[in-house]
Structures are given as structure tokens and as C-alpha cells.
Tab-separated table of C-alpha atoms in Angstrom:
chain	number	residue	atom	x	y	z
P	1	MET	CA	120.724	83.817	87.874
P	2	LEU	CA	118.447	86.120	89.833
P	3	ASP	CA	114.836	85.140	90.352
P	4	ARG	CA	112.641	87.371	88.184
P	5	ALA	CA	109.420	86.012	89.575
P	6	TRP	CA	108.325	85.476	93.152
P	7	LEU	CA	107.758	82.306	95.133
P	8	PRO	CA	104.635	82.221	97.341
P	9	HIS	CA	106.434	80.087	99.900
P	10	MET	CA	109.844	81.689	99.547
P	11	ALA	CA	112.205	80.434	102.252
P	12	VAL	CA	113.415	83.101	104.617
P	13	GLU	CA	116.248	81.217	106.290
P	14	HIS	CA	119.079	83.472	105.269
P	15	ASN	CA	121.815	85.747	106.459
P	16	PHE	CA	121.145	89.385	105.656
P	17	ASP	CA	124.782	89.842	104.701
P	18	TRP	CA	123.966	87.422	101.857
P	19	LYS	CA	124.750	88.639	98.346
P	20	PRO	CA	124.196	86.898	94.982
P	21	ALA	CA	127.332	85.952	93.107
P	22	ASN	CA	127.133	88.922	90.758
P	23	SER	CA	126.782	91.487	93.562
P	24	PRO	CA	129.685	93.631	94.735
P	25	THR	CA	131.984	91.756	97.105
P	26	LYS	CA	132.254	94.854	99.251
P	27	ILE	CA	129.178	96.859	100.197
P	28	GLU	CA	129.977	100.549	100.391
P	29	ARG	CA	128.687	102.101	103.632
P	30	ALA	CA	127.788	105.351	101.932
P	31	ALA	CA	125.591	108.132	103.197
P	32	ALA	CA	121.870	107.906	102.685
P	33	PRO	CA	120.506	109.355	99.416
P	34	VAL	CA	119.831	113.081	99.623
P	35	GLY	CA	116.749	113.767	101.720
P	36	PHE	CA	116.485	110.210	103.038
P	37	PRO	CA	117.209	109.410	106.708
P	38	ARG	CA	119.981	107.081	107.805
P	39	SER	CA	117.509	105.424	110.140
P	40	ILE	CA	113.867	105.853	111.161
P	41	ASN	CA	112.921	105.823	114.830
P	42	ALA	CA	109.123	105.761	115.223
P	43	GLU	CA	106.277	103.618	116.527
P	44	MET	CA	105.597	102.452	112.976
P	45	VAL	CA	108.973	100.673	112.996
P	46	TRP	CA	108.059	97.214	114.313
P	47	GLU	CA	108.547	93.474	113.921
P	48	GLY	CA	105.516	91.283	113.401
P	49	ALA	CA	106.575	88.832	116.100
P	50	ASP	CA	105.912	91.455	118.775
P	51	PHE	CA	102.238	91.678	117.810
P	52	GLN	CA	101.896	87.984	116.930
P	53	ARG	CA	102.485	87.167	120.587
P	54	GLN	CA	100.100	89.870	121.822
P	55	PRO	CA	97.208	90.383	119.373
P	56	GLY	CA	95.469	92.523	121.966
P	57	LEU	CA	97.950	95.280	121.154
P	58	TYR	CA	96.304	95.883	117.783
P	59	ARG	CA	92.928	94.132	117.916
P	60	TYR	CA	89.952	95.990	119.353
P	61	GLU	CA	86.982	93.925	120.566
P	62	LEU	CA	83.642	95.657	120.068
P	63	THR	CA	81.446	95.815	123.149
P	64	LYS	CA	77.729	94.972	123.048
P	65	ARG	CA	77.007	98.687	123.227
P	66	HIS	CA	79.268	99.404	120.266
P	67	ILE	CA	77.622	96.666	118.196
P	68	GLN	CA	74.186	98.036	119.051
P	69	GLU	CA	75.278	101.540	118.011
P	70	VAL	CA	76.556	100.213	114.694
P	71	GLU	CA	73.351	98.291	114.007
P	72	ASP	CA	71.141	101.262	114.975
P	73	ALA	CA	73.149	103.598	112.740
P	74	ALA	CA	72.862	101.192	109.799
P	75	MET	CA	69.103	100.887	110.235
P	76	GLU	CA	68.772	104.673	110.375
P	77	VAL	CA	70.776	105.054	107.157
P	78	GLU	CA	68.575	102.489	105.439
P	79	ALA	CA	65.400	104.154	106.725
P	80	GLN	CA	66.522	107.511	105.314
P	81	GLY	CA	67.702	105.976	102.041
P	82	LEU	CA	71.090	107.701	102.267
P	83	PRO	CA	73.529	106.883	99.426
P	84	LEU	CA	76.667	105.049	100.553
P	85	GLY	CA	78.848	107.804	99.140
P	86	GLN	CA	77.332	110.273	101.594
P	87	LEU	CA	77.932	108.272	104.776
P	88	CYS	CA	79.948	110.186	107.345
P	89	PRO	CA	80.180	110.483	111.152
P	90	GLU	CA	77.419	113.106	111.103
P	91	ASN	CA	74.805	110.720	109.684
P	92	PHE	CA	76.275	107.371	110.789
P	93	CYS	CA	76.152	108.278	114.465
P	94	LEU	CA	78.259	106.236	116.903
P	95	ALA	CA	78.096	108.056	120.235
P	96	THR	CA	80.632	105.976	122.167
P	97	PHE	CA	82.256	103.892	119.413
P	98	GLY	CA	82.967	106.865	117.134
P	99	PRO	CA	85.610	108.448	119.417
P	100	VAL	CA	87.274	105.042	119.707
P	101	LEU	CA	87.461	104.773	115.921
P	102	ARG	CA	88.984	108.260	115.605
P	103	ARG	CA	91.627	107.328	118.165
P	104	LEU	CA	92.384	104.193	116.164
P	105	ALA	CA	92.542	106.314	112.997
P	106	ARG	CA	95.242	108.424	114.627
P	107	ASP	CA	97.165	105.221	115.365
P	108	VAL	CA	96.975	104.365	111.665
P	109	ALA	CA	98.358	107.754	110.650
P	110	HIS	CA	100.878	108.449	113.385
P	111	GLY	CA	101.202	105.335	115.571
P	112	ARG	CA	101.775	101.672	114.761
P	113	GLY	CA	100.043	102.074	111.395
P	114	PHE	CA	97.202	99.540	111.678
P	115	PHE	CA	94.429	98.031	113.786
P	116	ALA	CA	91.802	95.296	113.591
P	117	LEU	CA	88.214	95.185	114.808
P	118	ARG	CA	86.476	92.040	116.040
P	119	GLY	CA	82.959	91.354	117.265
P	120	LEU	CA	80.581	91.761	114.328
P	121	ASP	CA	78.716	88.783	112.851
P	122	PRO	CA	78.043	89.334	109.130
P	123	SER	CA	75.724	86.321	108.990
P	124	ARG	CA	73.177	88.371	110.977
P	125	TYR	CA	72.894	91.028	108.286
P	126	SER	CA	71.776	91.270	104.692
P	127	LYS	CA	74.316	91.929	101.947
P	128	SER	CA	73.324	95.571	101.805
P	129	ARG	CA	73.449	96.074	105.568
P	130	ASN	CA	76.926	94.540	105.777
P	131	ILE	CA	78.127	97.114	103.261
P	132	VAL	CA	76.364	99.976	105.063
P	133	ILE	CA	78.029	98.918	108.324
P	134	TYR	CA	81.433	98.671	106.646
P	135	VAL	CA	81.258	102.028	104.852
P	136	GLY	CA	79.834	103.726	107.948
P	137	ILE	CA	82.665	102.493	110.178
P	138	ALA	CA	85.226	103.328	107.472
P	139	SER	CA	83.974	106.933	107.372
P	140	TYR	CA	85.505	107.422	110.840
P	141	ILE	CA	88.900	106.222	109.576
P	142	GLY	CA	89.011	108.353	106.422
P	143	ASN	CA	86.689	111.060	105.132
P	144	ARG	CA	87.380	110.202	101.482
P	145	CYS	CA	86.805	106.913	99.642
P	146	GLY	CA	88.760	106.076	96.513
P	147	ARG	CA	87.602	104.788	93.123
P	148	GLN	CA	89.293	101.436	92.581
P	149	ASP	CA	88.854	101.195	88.826
P	150	GLU	CA	87.944	103.185	85.749
P	151	TYR	CA	84.233	102.424	86.200
P	152	GLY	CA	83.995	104.070	89.604
P	153	ASN	CA	83.708	100.973	91.786
P	154	MET	CA	84.358	102.100	95.342
P	155	LEU	CA	84.553	98.570	96.749
P	156	LEU	CA	86.364	95.477	95.506
P	157	HIS	CA	85.238	92.000	96.520
P	158	LEU	CA	88.280	89.775	96.968
P	159	THR	CA	87.251	86.171	96.358
P	160	ASP	CA	88.139	83.244	94.114
P	161	LEU	CA	85.563	83.350	91.317
P	162	GLY	CA	86.650	79.975	89.941
P	163	SER	CA	87.330	78.705	86.447
P	164	THR	CA	83.678	79.027	85.416
P	165	ALA	CA	84.115	82.816	85.514
P	166	ALA	CA	87.433	82.711	83.612
P	167	PRO	CA	90.290	80.197	83.268
P	168	ASP	CA	92.766	79.969	86.142
P	169	ASN	CA	95.577	81.319	83.962
P	170	GLU	CA	93.578	84.441	83.058
P	171	ARG	CA	91.906	85.620	86.265
P	172	GLN	CA	93.885	88.383	87.950
P	173	ALA	CA	94.983	87.823	91.549
P	174	PRO	CA	92.052	89.509	93.379
P	175	TYR	CA	89.687	87.002	91.761
P	176	SER	CA	91.753	83.851	92.300
P	177	SER	CA	93.202	81.865	95.190
P	178	VAL	CA	96.890	82.498	94.488
P	179	GLY	CA	99.140	84.091	97.070
P	180	GLN	CA	100.294	87.652	96.505
P	181	PRO	CA	103.744	89.067	97.284
P	182	PHE	CA	104.263	92.216	99.316
P	183	HIS	CA	103.153	95.409	97.613
P	184	THR	CA	101.208	98.644	98.106
P	185	ASP	CA	97.900	99.920	96.719
P	186	THR	CA	96.805	103.413	95.676
P	187	GLY	CA	94.968	104.462	98.825
P	188	SER	CA	96.435	106.261	101.807
P	189	ILE	CA	94.597	103.801	104.065
P	190	LEU	CA	93.382	100.329	103.132
P	191	GLY	CA	90.493	98.503	104.739
P	192	LEU	CA	89.328	94.887	104.577
P	193	TYR	CA	86.043	93.482	105.863
P	194	ALA	CA	85.926	89.690	106.109
P	195	LEU	CA	82.535	88.241	105.245
P	196	GLU	CA	83.938	84.701	105.203
P	197	LYS	CA	87.353	83.051	105.535
P	198	ALA	CA	88.921	80.334	103.435
P	199	THR	CA	88.850	76.690	104.450
P	200	TYR	CA	92.655	76.701	104.417
P	201	GLY	CA	95.083	79.616	104.133
P	202	GLY	CA	94.312	83.097	102.855
P	203	GLU	CA	95.901	84.915	105.800
P	204	SER	CA	96.637	88.617	105.380
P	205	LYS	CA	100.195	89.808	106.027
P	206	ILE	CA	101.438	93.305	106.786
P	207	ALA	CA	105.008	94.511	107.339
P	208	SER	CA	106.525	97.809	108.418
P	209	SER	CA	108.063	99.582	105.423
P	210	TRP	CA	110.159	101.660	107.807
P	211	PHE	CA	111.582	98.582	109.529
P	212	ILE	CA	112.499	97.177	106.109
P	213	TYR	CA	114.067	100.495	105.132
P	214	ASN	CA	116.201	100.480	108.285
P	215	GLN	CA	117.368	96.935	107.582
P	216	LEU	CA	118.262	97.772	103.995
P	217	ARG	CA	120.119	100.899	105.077
P	218	ARG	CA	122.073	98.793	107.566
P	219	VAL	CA	123.037	95.837	105.398
P	220	ARG	CA	122.547	96.919	101.762
P	221	PRO	CA	122.719	100.699	101.311
P	222	ASP	CA	123.514	100.084	97.643
P	223	LEU	CA	120.009	98.667	97.202
P	224	VAL	CA	118.482	101.739	98.855
P	225	ARG	CA	120.295	103.945	96.359
P	226	ALA	CA	118.884	101.780	93.563
P	227	LEU	CA	115.349	102.024	94.975
P	228	VAL	CA	115.310	105.837	94.989
P	229	LYS	CA	116.378	106.171	91.353
P	230	SER	CA	113.782	107.101	88.746
P	231	ASP	CA	114.676	104.313	86.316
P	232	TRP	CA	112.238	101.615	87.527
P	233	ILE	CA	110.235	100.452	84.500
P	234	PHE	CA	106.515	99.838	85.099
P	235	ASP	CA	104.762	97.882	82.330
P	236	THR	CA	101.381	99.451	81.407
P	237	PHE	CA	100.279	96.254	79.591
P	238	GLY	CA	99.325	97.721	76.234
P	239	GLN	CA	98.480	101.270	77.262
P	240	ASN	CA	100.128	104.397	75.862
P	241	PRO	CA	102.923	104.914	76.778
P	242	PRO	CA	103.888	101.207	76.975
P	243	TYR	CA	105.745	101.793	80.211
P	244	ARG	CA	106.423	104.461	82.826
P	245	THR	CA	109.403	105.084	85.072
P	246	ARG	CA	109.700	106.362	88.638
P	247	PRO	CA	111.358	105.410	91.966
P	248	LEU	CA	110.040	102.701	94.278
P	249	ILE	CA	110.617	104.665	97.470
P	250	HIS	CA	110.044	108.362	98.038
P	251	VAL	CA	110.445	110.867	100.831
P	252	GLU	CA	107.772	113.478	101.560
P	253	ASP	CA	107.632	115.716	104.640
P	254	GLY	CA	110.473	113.631	106.046
P	255	LYS	CA	108.484	110.381	105.720
P	256	VAL	CA	109.814	107.477	103.667
P	257	VAL	CA	107.099	106.007	101.424
P	258	PHE	CA	107.283	102.683	99.549
P	259	SER	CA	105.015	102.466	96.480
P	260	PHE	CA	105.232	99.483	94.135
P	261	SER	CA	103.806	96.183	92.971
P	262	ARG	CA	105.848	93.360	91.476
P	263	ARG	CA	103.380	92.583	88.662
P	264	PRO	CA	104.060	95.670	86.471
P	265	LEU	CA	107.769	95.442	87.288
P	266	LEU	CA	108.383	91.744	86.613
P	267	GLY	CA	105.130	90.429	85.175
P	268	SER	CA	103.195	87.479	86.555
P	269	ALA	CA	101.683	84.208	85.389
P	270	THR	CA	98.489	86.000	84.335
P	271	SER	CA	100.221	89.213	83.183
P	272	PRO	CA	103.453	88.345	81.321
P	273	ARG	CA	105.800	91.261	80.727
P	274	SER	CA	104.854	93.005	77.480
P	275	LYS	CA	107.121	92.560	74.467
P	276	GLY	CA	109.418	95.490	73.925
P	277	VAL	CA	109.258	96.708	77.514
P	278	PRO	CA	112.827	96.755	78.891
P	279	ASP	CA	113.725	94.317	81.669
P	280	LEU	CA	114.821	95.452	85.108
P	281	SER	CA	118.511	95.292	85.926
P	282	ASP	CA	119.912	92.515	88.106
P	283	MET	CA	120.396	95.065	90.888
P	284	GLN	CA	116.728	96.041	90.702
P	285	VAL	CA	115.541	92.432	90.786
P	286	GLU	CA	117.808	91.817	93.767
P	287	ALA	CA	116.320	94.834	95.561
P	288	LEU	CA	112.778	93.580	94.973
P	289	ASN	CA	113.683	90.124	96.214
P	290	MET	CA	115.385	91.493	99.310
P	291	ILE	CA	112.284	93.542	100.168
P	292	GLN	CA	110.162	90.409	99.754
P	293	LEU	CA	112.484	88.350	101.968
P	294	LEU	CA	112.638	90.965	104.702
P	295	ALA	CA	108.882	91.520	104.624
P	296	GLU	CA	108.213	87.770	104.848
P	297	GLU	CA	110.530	87.368	107.808
P	298	TYR	CA	109.266	90.338	109.820
P	299	ALA	CA	105.584	90.395	108.814
P	300	LEU	CA	102.576	90.141	111.062
P	301	VAL	CA	100.260	87.367	109.851
P	302	ILE	CA	96.574	88.064	110.525
P	303	ASP	CA	93.908	85.422	109.957
P	304	LEU	CA	90.740	87.469	109.468
P	305	GLY	CA	87.592	85.651	110.534
P	306	PRO	CA	83.998	86.528	109.574
P	307	GLY	CA	83.165	89.999	110.875
P	308	ASP	CA	86.765	91.116	111.348
P	309	MET	CA	87.914	94.403	109.847
P	310	LEU	CA	91.519	95.421	109.260
P	311	PHE	CA	92.696	98.959	108.464
P	312	TRP	CA	96.305	99.960	107.774
P	313	ASN	CA	98.490	102.791	106.522
P	314	ASN	CA	99.255	101.941	102.909
P	315	LEU	CA	102.021	104.572	102.790
P	316	GLY	CA	103.858	103.127	105.800
P	317	LEU	CA	103.189	99.380	105.520
P	318	LEU	CA	103.472	96.696	102.856
P	319	HIS	CA	100.888	93.932	102.572
P	320	ALA	CA	100.516	90.479	101.051
P	321	ARG	CA	98.356	87.389	101.372
P	322	ASN	CA	98.827	83.652	101.504
P	323	GLY	CA	97.302	81.421	98.867
P	324	PHE	CA	94.155	79.642	99.964
P	325	THR	CA	91.771	76.751	99.377
P	326	ASP	CA	87.990	77.057	99.532
P	327	SER	CA	85.376	74.370	100.023
P	328	HIS	CA	81.695	74.089	99.126
P	329	THR	CA	80.739	75.275	102.600
P	330	ARG	CA	83.334	78.010	103.116
P	331	ARG	CA	84.660	80.461	100.532
P	332	ARG	CA	87.009	83.324	101.336
P	333	HIS	CA	85.316	86.678	100.755
P	334	LEU	CA	86.815	90.013	101.786
P	335	VAL	CA	85.692	93.490	100.759
P	336	ARG	CA	88.373	96.142	100.162
P	337	ILE	CA	88.056	99.900	100.489
P	338	TRP	CA	90.554	102.709	99.811
P	339	LEU	CA	90.505	105.677	102.184
P	340	HIS	CA	92.183	108.997	102.864
P	341	ASP	CA	91.695	111.348	105.797
P	342	ASP	CA	92.213	115.050	105.135
P	343	ASP	CA	92.999	115.802	108.778
P	344	LEU	CA	95.323	112.889	109.530
P	345	GLY	CA	96.560	111.773	106.111
P	346	TRP	CA	100.143	112.030	104.916
P	347	THR	CA	101.172	114.247	102.033
P	348	ILE	CA	101.234	112.149	98.854
P	349	PRO	CA	104.650	112.112	97.110
P	350	GLN	CA	104.635	114.022	93.839
P	351	GLN	CA	105.577	111.069	91.633
P	352	ILE	CA	102.598	108.970	92.720
P	353	ARG	CA	100.131	111.840	93.045
P	354	GLU	CA	98.493	111.406	89.619
P	355	PRO	CA	96.966	107.941	90.251
P	356	TRP	CA	96.092	109.020	93.790
P	357	ARG	CA	94.180	112.040	92.460
P	358	ASP	CA	92.409	109.831	89.929
P	359	ALA	CA	91.217	107.632	92.792
P	360	PHE	CA	90.273	110.268	95.372
P	361	GLU	CA	89.405	113.487	93.547
P	362	HIS	CA	86.201	112.348	91.894
P	363	ASP	CA	83.569	115.063	92.413
P	364	GLY	CA	80.883	114.646	89.779
P	365	ARG	CA	82.160	111.247	88.647
P	366	GLU	CA	80.101	108.095	88.958
P	367	GLN	CA	80.397	105.982	92.082
P	368	LEU	CA	79.396	102.321	92.179
P	369	TRP	CA	79.069	100.370	95.422
P	370	PRO	CA	78.745	96.693	94.408
P	371	LEU	CA	77.122	94.434	96.991
P	372	GLU	CA	78.516	91.310	95.321
P	373	PRO	CA	81.678	90.356	93.392
P	374	ILE	CA	81.907	91.496	89.783
P	375	THR	CA	82.006	88.359	87.626
P	376	ASP	CA	82.308	89.856	84.137
P	377	ARG	CA	85.083	87.952	82.355
P	378	THR	CA	86.635	91.008	80.716
P	379	TYR	CA	86.729	92.823	84.048
P	380	ILE	CA	88.395	90.038	86.036
P	381	THR	CA	91.003	89.229	83.382
P	382	THR	CA	92.058	92.781	82.461
P	383	GLN	CA	95.836	93.194	82.785
P	384	GLN	CA	95.816	96.972	82.330
P	385	ARG	CA	93.835	97.754	85.467
P	386	SER	CA	96.124	98.535	88.360
P	387	SER	CA	94.006	96.516	90.804
P	388	GLY	CA	96.036	97.657	93.728
P	389	HIS	CA	99.155	99.151	92.166
P	390	SER	CA	99.971	102.772	92.859
């Protein structure tokens, strides 16, 4: 029986020639699906262990001068009363740090696919100044911010709101302490700003989609062929239509793009699969589980401390997080932003372009920039909201 859920602490001691009992006994070494490469050779193909041993390869330490520039720019924005939605390199001026950020943005788009910043101390700033600093820095990584829900919230506060906000079995994952399996969001680039870390756990994990693709092509090409088919059934949790279908991996301008979340494909403890929505096939469940296993084994685990920022290419990397435990003195609190850069960004595959447009093409639509977590019970328990799913 194939696992139709996911295990937060799934063991990864396995042989990648492993096959469940109901899989073919002989894996056909067929050609790649039309338009898909046999193998990807690029800087964004990496194993997490390489960076785990040398965090300096991806982590940039802000100098005193850079911190002063950031603080001066934030104070100038506040003095002028500029709306957060208008922040850009022209009005959030970083004379020496700005070129560094643009170089790092190019690494996100066409290099390793991610970077982290360290050196800020959020305890020194007010809630509003922390957000100004975050949005100002993010404007150098992407010139567009994405709406993360139907209300126009441009930021999402990731923190465990506790059972007083809603019962544990109703709060969706961003507002609880549960671990999350590997998935993608809607943005081209994702950013996290850590205001506080958990007492235990809560580490962020990223994995190279292209490395996983290469491994699948090598050991299970049959699963790759399953992943590119348009028969994957995404539960819309009561919306009309009740489900949609599309592939999980796409190719656009020669780039392989993974785009999926397990929750609408398999359901979760807080979002059971809707009645009447067809189940995935055993082959599809096996493909999802193999992606999860590969991502777990080859991920980079990043423990974001207060003041750290992490930006990564959502089209080229998968991400996840470990479950966590808070205490009265320390509660995990990260702020998420979705970005796209018109100069550096990848072309969005046609079959995921509609939700991307809804997030990023929002001229004339309301923008909300919450300084604190949204605690409304209906909001944090809604199953229909994608909350990260493209």
C-alpha cells in the first residue's frame, strides 16, 4: 500500500533503485518526454551537503556600512511617508549595498538559485521599520511583489497562532507548528525575513529541483513521464470547478520547472480530500513520495536566526520546513514575500500562468501590508486559499 500522506520525519535511508511491490519489475530506459532534457548541467544543480559544510558560499554578512545604509534608507522612507508598495531602488537608496543585492539577485535567477543575508537585528527596530527594511531590500531582488491572497495581502506572517486562535486540527500550516513537505509557491522568487526563531526546530529546507529531476531521469524515467502528464488532479476544496488538472513539471525556454503542493493533491490533516474528487493513481503517489525522499536527502537545511533573510528561486528550487516548538520567551515568526523581476525573471509556464498573473498583475487592486499576523479564525482555517500553492 502506497503512502498517500507524508511523514514529517520520513526516513531517507534507501536505495534509489527501490521500487514498491506494485511497480514495474523492469524500468524502461526510454527517452526523455518531448521537450525535456535528458540531464541538466547548470550551477543550480547542487546537493545541500556542499553548502552545509560551507555556509559562506551562500550567506552574505552585512557590513556596518551596509547596515547604516539600510537604516538611513528606512528612516528616509518613513520621513517621506512613502507607501510600501512604492518602494524601489530609486527611493530606497543603498549606494554600496544595492549593487551587492543586484548581484545576488542574478545568482537567484541564473546561478545557484538562492542566498541568505545576515547582520540585521530586528529587536532594534519597530514593527513598521522592520517591514520597511524588508520590503526595501526585497525591491532590489524583484521589482514586483505578489498578492498572497484574495484580499491583497502582500506579506504573510508565518507563526504558530495557537489553539486560542483556532483549534489545532483547523489551522492551516502557515499558522501552526507542523512541518511542511517539499513544495513550491506562486512567486518567481520567495523571500523570508526572520523576526524570531523557534525554541526548537522550525528550520527551513531548500532543494534543487534540477538535481531531483536528474536523479529521477537516471533511476526512474517512468516517474518523469508521469509527472509531465496533464492528468494530475488538484482539489479546489469546494470551489467551482471542484478540481483542476495539469502537469507537475513543465518546460519553458528550455528550463524545467516544478510546480506543486501535496495538500491539494493528497489532502492533509486540516484539509481532507474533498468527496467526489478522484484519487491520484498509485504511480502518481509514488512519484510524489520519490520527490519528497530525494528532496529530504539532498536538501540544504537553513536555521534562520533573528534578522536573517533568505531569498530563493521558486521555479528552480523546492522548499519545506521542519516542525517546531515555541516557548513563552521565544516564538518563531517569519515574514514571507513573493517577488518577480522583469529583467532577470524566468518565463512562467503557460499552465501555471493564470495564478501567477492573479498574484503579480494587480494594477489598481488593493494592497495590504500587515505589520502583524492575521488572527481572524476564518482566514487562518480556510482550505480554499492556496497559501503557497501555484
